[in-house]
Each structure stands twice: as C-alpha cells, then as structure tokens.
XYZ file of C-alpha atoms in Angstrom:
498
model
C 78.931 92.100 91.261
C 77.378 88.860 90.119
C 77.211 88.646 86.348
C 73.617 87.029 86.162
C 72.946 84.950 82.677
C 69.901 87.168 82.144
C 72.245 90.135 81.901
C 75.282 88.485 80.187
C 72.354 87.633 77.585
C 70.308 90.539 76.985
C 73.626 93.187 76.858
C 75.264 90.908 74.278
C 78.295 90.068 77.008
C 77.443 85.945 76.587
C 78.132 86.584 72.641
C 81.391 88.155 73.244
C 82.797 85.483 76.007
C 81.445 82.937 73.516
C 84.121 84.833 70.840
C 86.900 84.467 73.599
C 89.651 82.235 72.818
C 91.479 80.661 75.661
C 93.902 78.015 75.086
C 94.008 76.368 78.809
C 91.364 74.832 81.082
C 92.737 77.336 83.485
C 92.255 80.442 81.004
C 88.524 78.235 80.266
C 87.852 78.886 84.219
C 89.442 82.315 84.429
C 87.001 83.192 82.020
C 84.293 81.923 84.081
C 85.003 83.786 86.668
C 85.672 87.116 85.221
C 87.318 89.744 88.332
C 84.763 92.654 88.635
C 86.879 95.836 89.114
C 84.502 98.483 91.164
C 85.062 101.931 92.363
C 88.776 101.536 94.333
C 89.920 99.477 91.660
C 90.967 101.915 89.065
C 94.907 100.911 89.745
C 93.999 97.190 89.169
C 92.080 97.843 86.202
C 94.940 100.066 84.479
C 96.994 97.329 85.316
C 94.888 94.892 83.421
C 94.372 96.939 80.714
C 98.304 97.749 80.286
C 99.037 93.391 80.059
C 96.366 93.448 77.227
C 97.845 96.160 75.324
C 101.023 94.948 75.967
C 99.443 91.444 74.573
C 97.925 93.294 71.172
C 101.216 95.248 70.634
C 102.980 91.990 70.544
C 100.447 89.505 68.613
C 99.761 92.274 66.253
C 103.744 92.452 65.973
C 104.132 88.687 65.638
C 101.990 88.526 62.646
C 102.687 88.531 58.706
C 99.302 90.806 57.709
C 100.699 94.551 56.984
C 100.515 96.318 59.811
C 97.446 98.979 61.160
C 98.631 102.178 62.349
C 97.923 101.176 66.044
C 95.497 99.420 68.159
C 93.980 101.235 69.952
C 95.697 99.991 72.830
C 98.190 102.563 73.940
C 102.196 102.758 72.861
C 104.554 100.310 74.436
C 107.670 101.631 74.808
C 109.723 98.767 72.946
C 112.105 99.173 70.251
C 112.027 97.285 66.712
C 114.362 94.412 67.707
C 112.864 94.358 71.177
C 109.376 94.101 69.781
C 109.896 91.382 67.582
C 111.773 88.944 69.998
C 109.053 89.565 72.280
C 106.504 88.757 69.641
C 108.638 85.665 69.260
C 108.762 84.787 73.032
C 104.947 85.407 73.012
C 103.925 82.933 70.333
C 106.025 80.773 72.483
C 103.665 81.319 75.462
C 101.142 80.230 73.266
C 102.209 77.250 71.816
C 102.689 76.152 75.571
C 99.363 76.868 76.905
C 96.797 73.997 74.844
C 99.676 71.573 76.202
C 98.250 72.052 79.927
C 96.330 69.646 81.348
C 93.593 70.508 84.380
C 95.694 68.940 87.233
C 93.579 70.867 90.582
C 91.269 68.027 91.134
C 94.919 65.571 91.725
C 95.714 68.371 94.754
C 92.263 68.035 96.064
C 92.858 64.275 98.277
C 92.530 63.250 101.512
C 95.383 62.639 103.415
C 97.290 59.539 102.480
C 96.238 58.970 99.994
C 99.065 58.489 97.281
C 99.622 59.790 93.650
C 99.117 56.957 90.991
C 100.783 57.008 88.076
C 98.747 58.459 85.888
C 98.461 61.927 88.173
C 102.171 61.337 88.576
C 101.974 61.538 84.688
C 99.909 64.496 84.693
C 101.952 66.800 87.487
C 105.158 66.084 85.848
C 103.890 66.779 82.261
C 102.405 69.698 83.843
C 105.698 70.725 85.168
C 107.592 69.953 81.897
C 105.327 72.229 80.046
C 105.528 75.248 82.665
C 109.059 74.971 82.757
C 109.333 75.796 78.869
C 106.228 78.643 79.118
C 108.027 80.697 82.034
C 111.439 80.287 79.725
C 109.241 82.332 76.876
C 107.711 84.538 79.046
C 110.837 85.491 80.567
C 111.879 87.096 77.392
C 109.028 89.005 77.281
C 108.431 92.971 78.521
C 106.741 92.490 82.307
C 103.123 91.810 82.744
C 102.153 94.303 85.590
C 101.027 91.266 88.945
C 101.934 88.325 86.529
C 104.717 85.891 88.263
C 104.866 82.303 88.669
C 106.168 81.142 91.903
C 109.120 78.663 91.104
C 108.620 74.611 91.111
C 112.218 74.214 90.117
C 112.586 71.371 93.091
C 109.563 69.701 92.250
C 110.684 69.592 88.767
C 113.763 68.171 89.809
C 112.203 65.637 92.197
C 109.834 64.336 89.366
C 112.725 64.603 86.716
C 115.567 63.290 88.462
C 117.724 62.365 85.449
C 117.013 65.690 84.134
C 115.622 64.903 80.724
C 112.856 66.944 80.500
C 110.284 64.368 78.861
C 106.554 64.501 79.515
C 106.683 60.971 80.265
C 107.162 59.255 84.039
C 108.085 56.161 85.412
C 109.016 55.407 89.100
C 112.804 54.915 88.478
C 115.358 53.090 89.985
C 116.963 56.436 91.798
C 113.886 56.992 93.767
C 114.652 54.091 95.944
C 117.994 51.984 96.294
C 115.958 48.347 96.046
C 114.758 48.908 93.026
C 117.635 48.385 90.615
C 118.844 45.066 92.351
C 115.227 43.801 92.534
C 114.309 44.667 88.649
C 117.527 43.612 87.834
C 116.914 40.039 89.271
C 113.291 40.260 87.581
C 114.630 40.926 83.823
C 117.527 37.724 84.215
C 114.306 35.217 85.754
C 111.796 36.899 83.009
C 114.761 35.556 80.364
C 114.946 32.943 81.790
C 111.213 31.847 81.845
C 111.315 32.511 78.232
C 114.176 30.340 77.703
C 112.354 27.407 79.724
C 109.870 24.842 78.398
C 106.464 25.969 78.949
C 105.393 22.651 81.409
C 108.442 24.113 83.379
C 107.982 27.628 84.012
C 105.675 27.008 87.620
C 108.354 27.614 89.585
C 109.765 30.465 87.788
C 106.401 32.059 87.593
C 105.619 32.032 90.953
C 109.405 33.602 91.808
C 108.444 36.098 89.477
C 104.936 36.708 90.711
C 106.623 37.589 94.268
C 109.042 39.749 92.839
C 106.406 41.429 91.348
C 104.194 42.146 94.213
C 107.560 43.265 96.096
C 108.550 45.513 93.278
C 104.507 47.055 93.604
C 105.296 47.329 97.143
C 108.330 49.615 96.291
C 106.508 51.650 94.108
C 103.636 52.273 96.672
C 106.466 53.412 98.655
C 107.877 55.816 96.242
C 104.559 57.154 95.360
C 103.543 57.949 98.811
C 107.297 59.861 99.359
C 106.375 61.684 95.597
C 102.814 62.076 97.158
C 104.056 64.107 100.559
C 107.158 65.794 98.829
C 104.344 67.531 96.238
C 101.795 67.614 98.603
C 104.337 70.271 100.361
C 103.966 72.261 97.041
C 100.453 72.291 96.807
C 99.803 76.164 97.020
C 102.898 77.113 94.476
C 101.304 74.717 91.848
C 97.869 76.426 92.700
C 99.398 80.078 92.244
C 101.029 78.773 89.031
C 97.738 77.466 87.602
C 95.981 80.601 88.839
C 98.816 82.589 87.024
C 98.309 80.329 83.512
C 94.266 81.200 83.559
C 95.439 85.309 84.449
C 97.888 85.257 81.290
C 95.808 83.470 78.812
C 92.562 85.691 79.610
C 94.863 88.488 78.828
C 95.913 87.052 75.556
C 92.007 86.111 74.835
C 91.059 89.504 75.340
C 94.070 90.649 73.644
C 93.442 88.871 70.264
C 89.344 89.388 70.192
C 90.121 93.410 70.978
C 92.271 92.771 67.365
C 89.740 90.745 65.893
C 87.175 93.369 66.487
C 88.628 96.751 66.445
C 88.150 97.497 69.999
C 89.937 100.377 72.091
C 91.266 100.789 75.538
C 88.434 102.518 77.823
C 89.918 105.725 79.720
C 88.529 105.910 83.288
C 86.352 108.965 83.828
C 87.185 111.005 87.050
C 83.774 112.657 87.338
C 81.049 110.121 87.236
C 80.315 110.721 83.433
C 80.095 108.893 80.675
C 81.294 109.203 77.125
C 81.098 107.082 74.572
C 82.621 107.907 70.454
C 81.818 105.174 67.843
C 79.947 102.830 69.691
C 78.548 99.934 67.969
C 77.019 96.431 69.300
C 78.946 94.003 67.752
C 76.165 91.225 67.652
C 73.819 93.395 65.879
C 76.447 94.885 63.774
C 77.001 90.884 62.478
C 73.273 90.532 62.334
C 73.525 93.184 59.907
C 76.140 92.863 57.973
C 75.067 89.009 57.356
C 71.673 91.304 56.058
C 74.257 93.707 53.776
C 73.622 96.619 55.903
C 75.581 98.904 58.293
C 75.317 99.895 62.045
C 75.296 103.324 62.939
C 77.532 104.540 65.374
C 76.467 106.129 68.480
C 77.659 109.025 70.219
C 76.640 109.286 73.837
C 77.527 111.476 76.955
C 75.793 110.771 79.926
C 75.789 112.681 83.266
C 75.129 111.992 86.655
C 70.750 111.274 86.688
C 69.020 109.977 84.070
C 69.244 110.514 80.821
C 65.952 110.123 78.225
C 65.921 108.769 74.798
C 62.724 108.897 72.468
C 62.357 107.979 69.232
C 60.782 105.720 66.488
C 59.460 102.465 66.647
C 62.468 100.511 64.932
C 64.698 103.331 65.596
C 67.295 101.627 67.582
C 67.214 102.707 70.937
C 66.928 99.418 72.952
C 70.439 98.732 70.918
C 71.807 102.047 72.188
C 71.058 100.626 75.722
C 72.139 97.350 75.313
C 75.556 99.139 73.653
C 75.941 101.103 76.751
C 75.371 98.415 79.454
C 77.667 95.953 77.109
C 80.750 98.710 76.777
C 80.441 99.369 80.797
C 80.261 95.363 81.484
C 83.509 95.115 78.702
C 85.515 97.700 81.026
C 85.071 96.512 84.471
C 85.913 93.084 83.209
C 89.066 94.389 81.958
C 88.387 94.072 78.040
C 88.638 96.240 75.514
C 85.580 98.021 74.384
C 84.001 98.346 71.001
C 83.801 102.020 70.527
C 85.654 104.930 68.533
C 86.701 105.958 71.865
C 85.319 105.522 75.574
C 85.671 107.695 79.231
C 83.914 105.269 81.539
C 83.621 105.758 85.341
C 84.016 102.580 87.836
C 80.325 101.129 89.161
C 79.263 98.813 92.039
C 76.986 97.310 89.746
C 75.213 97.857 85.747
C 71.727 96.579 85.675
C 70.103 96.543 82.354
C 66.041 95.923 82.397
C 64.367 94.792 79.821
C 60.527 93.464 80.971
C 60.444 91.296 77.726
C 63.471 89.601 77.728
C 62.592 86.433 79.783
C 60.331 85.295 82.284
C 58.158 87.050 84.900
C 59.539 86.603 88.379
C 57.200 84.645 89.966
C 54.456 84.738 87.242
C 54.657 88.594 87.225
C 53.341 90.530 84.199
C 56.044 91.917 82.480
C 55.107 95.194 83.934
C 55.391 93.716 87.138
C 58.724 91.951 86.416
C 60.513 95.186 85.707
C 59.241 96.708 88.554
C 59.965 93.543 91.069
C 63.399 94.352 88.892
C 63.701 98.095 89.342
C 62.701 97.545 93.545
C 65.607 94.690 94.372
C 68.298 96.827 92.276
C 67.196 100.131 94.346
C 67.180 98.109 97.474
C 70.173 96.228 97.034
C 72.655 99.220 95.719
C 71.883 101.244 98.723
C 74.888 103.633 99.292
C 76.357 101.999 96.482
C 77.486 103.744 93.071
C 75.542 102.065 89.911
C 74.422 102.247 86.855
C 71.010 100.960 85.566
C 69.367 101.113 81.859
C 65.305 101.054 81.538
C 63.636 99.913 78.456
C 60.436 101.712 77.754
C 60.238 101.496 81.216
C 56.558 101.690 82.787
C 54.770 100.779 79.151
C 53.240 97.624 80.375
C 50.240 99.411 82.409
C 47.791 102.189 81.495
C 49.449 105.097 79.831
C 48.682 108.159 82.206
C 49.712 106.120 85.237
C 52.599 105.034 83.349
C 53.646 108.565 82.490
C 52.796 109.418 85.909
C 55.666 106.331 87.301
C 58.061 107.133 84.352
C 58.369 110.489 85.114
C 58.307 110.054 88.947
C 61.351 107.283 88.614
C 63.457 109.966 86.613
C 63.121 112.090 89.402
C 63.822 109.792 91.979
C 67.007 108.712 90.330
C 68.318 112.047 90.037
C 68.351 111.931 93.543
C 70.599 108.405 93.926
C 74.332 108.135 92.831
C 74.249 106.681 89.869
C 73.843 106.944 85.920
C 70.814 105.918 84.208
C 69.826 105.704 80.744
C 65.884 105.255 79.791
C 64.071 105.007 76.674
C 60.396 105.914 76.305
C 57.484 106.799 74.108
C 55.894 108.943 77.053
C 55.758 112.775 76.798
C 57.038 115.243 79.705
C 59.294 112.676 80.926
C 62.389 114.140 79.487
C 61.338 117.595 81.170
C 62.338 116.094 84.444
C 65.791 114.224 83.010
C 69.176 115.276 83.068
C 69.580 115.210 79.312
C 67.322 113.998 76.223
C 68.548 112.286 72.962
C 65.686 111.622 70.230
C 66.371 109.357 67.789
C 66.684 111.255 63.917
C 63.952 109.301 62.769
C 62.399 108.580 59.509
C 63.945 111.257 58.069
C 65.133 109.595 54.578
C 62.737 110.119 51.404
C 62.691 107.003 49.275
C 60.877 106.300 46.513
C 60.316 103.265 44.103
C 61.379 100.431 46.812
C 57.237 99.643 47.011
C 57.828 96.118 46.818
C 61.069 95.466 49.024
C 60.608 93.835 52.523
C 58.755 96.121 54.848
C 61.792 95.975 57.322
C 64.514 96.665 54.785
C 62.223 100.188 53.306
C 62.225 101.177 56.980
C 66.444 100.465 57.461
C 66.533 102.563 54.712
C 64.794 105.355 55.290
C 65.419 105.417 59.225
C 68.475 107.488 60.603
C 69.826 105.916 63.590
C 71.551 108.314 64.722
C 70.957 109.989 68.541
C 71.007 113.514 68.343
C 71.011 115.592 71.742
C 67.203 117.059 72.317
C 65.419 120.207 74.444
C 63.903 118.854 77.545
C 60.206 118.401 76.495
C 61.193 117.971 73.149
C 57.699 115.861 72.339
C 58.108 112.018 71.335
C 58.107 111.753 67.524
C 54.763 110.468 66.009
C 56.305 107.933 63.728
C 53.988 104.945 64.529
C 51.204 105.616 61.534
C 54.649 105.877 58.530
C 56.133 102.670 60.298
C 52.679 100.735 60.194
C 52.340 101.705 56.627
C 55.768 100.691 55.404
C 54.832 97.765 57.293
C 51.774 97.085 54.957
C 49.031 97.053 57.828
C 45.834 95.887 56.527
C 44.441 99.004 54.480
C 41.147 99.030 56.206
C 42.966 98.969 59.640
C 45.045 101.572 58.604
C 42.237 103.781 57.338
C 40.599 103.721 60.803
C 43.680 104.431 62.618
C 44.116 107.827 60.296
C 40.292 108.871 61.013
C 41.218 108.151 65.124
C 44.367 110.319 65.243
C-alpha cells in the first residue's frame, strides 16, 4: 500500500514519523520506506512488534528515571542481571549507530572504476564501526530476522595490521614495492632538505618520478581493494539494510516510551476495537491550550459504522484517530490507545473533501467522490478499510441523504470496515452500528465573556456513546452559533426559521 502524503497528513502519521528518532542514514531511509504488513503478514508483524518490545523493555531498563509498572509492550522473559547487561549492550548499539556514514552510493560504480581514498576511508570506517555494533548486539536477547552477514575478511583486508582505527592509508603490506620505494623517497626528501635551495633540481625531479611511481602503486592497490570489496558488495548491502531494520526498531521503541503507546493485538475476526484512544497531535494542540483529550472507545464491525453528533464535537478526530492507530499497526509501531484488537488491511483510506485540493479542479464534493470511485475500483477483491468525513455534504441535502445512505449500503456489501460521520438523518438506519457524539450536555454558567471556543470545550462531552439505528442527528447547531456570538439579528431570524 502506498502511503500517499495526503494521507500521512490528514491522519496525523507525518507528525508522528516527524517525532521518530533514528540515529543512521540507513534507519533515516528505513523510515522512508516504512514495510506495509497486509493480510498474510500477521507472523511478520508479531515479529516486529516482539524486537520493539524487546527494544522498550531494555531502554526503559537502561535508564535512571524510577521505573513504570510496564510498557505496554508485553513481558520479556529476562532475568534482573540479564536485563541490565542487555540494557548495557543496547546503549552500546546506540552509541554506534550516529557513527555510520551513508556508504551505498561508493557500491553503486561502473566497472573499473577504482576506490579513492576517501571511499576507502569511508568503507573501512564503516567496517570499524560495525565491527564494534555487532560486538554489543551480540550480548543482547535475539531480535526475531535481525542478523548481519559477516565482513570479518573485508575487515581484515582493509585493516591488515589489525588496529582497528577509523583511519586508512594504502600501506606498505598491500604491495611489496612500496616499502623499498618510500623508503628511498624519505632518505632523497632529507636529503633535499639538507641541500642548498639553487641545488635541489636534480633532487626534485628524482623525487617527482618517485612520486608518480609511488601513485602508480597506489592505483594498483586501489583497484585490487576495489575488486576484493567489490566481491562483497551484497554482504555490505544486507548489513546496511540490517543497521536501518534495527534502528527503526529502536525509533519506534523509544517514541512508543515517549508517548505511552501499547502493543496492538491482531483481531482474528475482521473487527475492530479500540480502548483509550487519543490523537496525539490534537492531544498537544490541547494541552499547549490547558485542556484535555477525551478518550475514545470504539468497536467497529464488518460494514459501516455511523457517527453523528455536534458541530465541534470531535468526530472528524475520532476518524482521523482510527485511520492513524490502523496506519501505526501495519507499520509495525506501537499505537496510542488504552488498548487495541486491530485486524490486517490491504489498504486504509481516510477522505476528507476539505483537506487539499480538488483533483482536477473538482468541487470538493466532487473530489471525495473522484476519491471514494478510485478506492472502490482499485481494492477490488481486496480487504480495506476506508473513513468518510461528512461524506456527501457538499451537494443538495436530499440527494445527499439519498448517496449517503445508498454508500452505507453498498459497503455493507464489500469486505471491509468503514467508519462515516454525518449530519444526515436515516443514514444510520441502514449502518452496522451508530455512535452519537454526548453533545452539549454540560450546564455552565458565568463564563459569558470567555472565548467562544473555550465555553463550547467546556460544555461539550466528547465522548462517543453507542446509539439506536435512527437515533435522529442532534440539533446542536442554533446553542453552538450562540456560544459562538452570531450576530444577534442573524440569530433571531434563524430561531423564527426553525
């Protein structure tokens, strides 16, 4: 499934990856390319999820802050001494990974084309530095699909006096001229500087071959470096690919820490249920305002699901919560919930008709339905999962109705999950389950001069509590206009209309 910016964007998924921390370019491109685990991947994904527990158990060991009861990441079966060398060995892994440098671009040549010293730099700093993070990780408990195929005889070949610096230099053991010729360089170099300038021609000019025979060496050794490595080219690859795997998992590992989050169970009947689930960009958002998010409680079936409510009320956020805590899972995270029983989809679509450009000039009545037709005719046969917005509200309201309910229908009839809010009546008859908002439901008095938006936080419950089918929408839009001070006169004619 392609993880489109549009979608990244409007769930909230862009906000998390921009809160991920990896250390390495190759963790930086793993992160890029986040693996989508669909339906048949439930082993893979367990797998994934195990390393980052694994990860949390041991940074949240490895720290000096008092200690949660748990993580929310499953037990790991380690004992106390066992748990704290492998914390040990851990931050060890870490220290190693900023060292890294992006070498894949030195692999990518065309034939013949040799090394030069500075990638001959870079490979065997590279190789230094792996050598010391696959000693840490050693001591660590196994990381289910995580090894790193050995470059012991590359090491060797680029280290040949075994000393383990992140420097190079084309030494004198790579080929057997070298030591006589540099030897016979240093004893004319003293003796140029022992010589009166006006005499040093000749000396130069000795020198000045020795030099270009002692580059001609080198071009030599770096061409016999260049195919030995070359040879090596898919184990450094692997390796690389290996470094981006591990430092995703720590990534995810310390952000499901930072945030709370908890492992997602995978649900074995196609339903969804969600505990505790909050949006963690609008929970900042608010707490940045000094207020709180409500937690939502969800469970949603097979079909699609309704949810009405207020203006204000929150239930675009309950979408966007959804879509982001389904995204989170199949990209192996952690998810930001109480607790979570996800099922495995080809794809999770979330449409919003506001949240960007029409395509192709459309209205944005016509974008979610241009939206709505390449997701139905694109997921054929295909498991997925879509979320509406008010879907339908950008055309005349008995024809929108009319399309509303019609969709709800048709989607009972697909395999997949869907989740739609709307202001229309009857549509909920037709869904699989309704949630209403609670509403403005809180009496307040003596706030008359607050913000408008911060009387309505107050006296709105957030909440979604389950609902009849054809349960009518709530009329809420006359209280929210007047805590939003709408002109009086305005507000007089819209009472004498109702």
């Amino acid at each position: 499934m392609e993880l489109t910016h549009e979608l990244r964007e409007n769930a909230g998924f862009q906000w998390v990856l921009n809160r991920l921390s990896p250390m390495s370019p190759f963790g930086k491109a793993a992160a890029r390319s986040l693996r989508w685990y669909g339906p048949g991947e439930e082993a893979a994904l367990e797998e994934e999820l195990d390393n980052v527990a694994l990860a949390m158990e041991l940074w949240n060991a490895g720290t000096t802050a008092p200690q949660t009861e748990g993580c929310g990441c499953g037990p790991v079966q380690l004992t106390e001494a066992e748990r704290k060398d492998a914390a040990a060995a851990l931050r060890g892994v870490t220290r190693c990974l900023p060292l890294f440098h992006d070498i894949r671009g030195s692999f990518d040549r065309d034939p013949g084309a040799p090394f030069d010293l500075v990638e001959l730099f870079e490979i065997k700093h590279f190789l230094v530095t792996l050598e010391q993070l696959v000693q840490a990780y050693a001591a660590l408990p196994p990381m289910a699909g995580l090894s790193f195929p050995s470059l012991a005889d590359a090491l060797e070949l680029m280290d040949p006096e075994g000393r383990r610096l992140p420097t190079f230099s084309v030494v004198n053991s790579y080929h057997n001229d070298l030591a006589p010729l540099r030897a016979e360089k240093a004893k004319l170099e003293k003796a140029i500087r022992m010589t009166m300038e006006d005499k040093r021609g000749p000396l130069m000019e000795k020198r000045r071959v020795l030099a270009v025979e002692e580059d001609k060496l080198e071009l030599e050794v770096r061409r016999m470096l260049t195919g030995k490595l070359m040879a090596y080219k898919q184990a450094f690859l692997d390796n690389m690919e290996t470094l981006g795997r591990l430092d995703l998992i720590v990534a995810k590992a310390k952000l499901a820490l930072r945030y709370n989050c908890v492992r997602p169970a995978l649900s074995a009947d196609k339903s969804i249920t969600l505990r505790g689930v909050r949006h963690p960009q609008v929970e900042e958002d608010l707490a940045e305002r000094g207020e709180q998010f409500t937690l939502l409680d969800l469970d949603l079936k097979p079909g699609c699901t309704v949810i009405t409510g207020a203006n204000m009320g929150g239930k675009t956020v309950s979408l966007r919560s959804t879509v982001l805590s389904l995204l989170l899972c199949q990209c192996g995270f952690f998810v930001f919930a109480q607790s979570a029983t996800l099922p495995l989809f080809h794809r999770v679509e979330l449409i919003l008709a506001d949240s960007g450009p029409g395509a192709g000039g459309l209205s944005s009545f016509g974008k979610e339905v241009h939206l709505l037709d390449k997701l139905l005719r694109e997921t054929h046969g295909q498991f997925f999962f879509v979320a509406l917005d008010e879907f339908a509200r950008g055309t005349n309201p008995q024809e929108g109705a009319a399309l509303a309910r019609a969709l709800v229908r048709h989607l009972s009839s697909l395999d997949c999950v869907a989740l739609m809010t709307t202001h229309y009546d009857g549509v909920s008859d037709v869904a699989a389950a309704h949630y209403q908002v609670a509403g403005l439901v809180r009496d307040i008095q003596g706030d008359e001069g607050d913000d408008p938006r911060k009387r309505i936080a107050r006296r709105m419950d957030y909440r979604l509590l389950p609902a009849p089918p054809g349960a009518p929408c709530p009329r809420d839009a006359l209280r929210v206009c007047r805590l939003l001070k709408l002109d009086d006169t305005l507000m007089e004619l819209f009472q004498a209309d109702l």
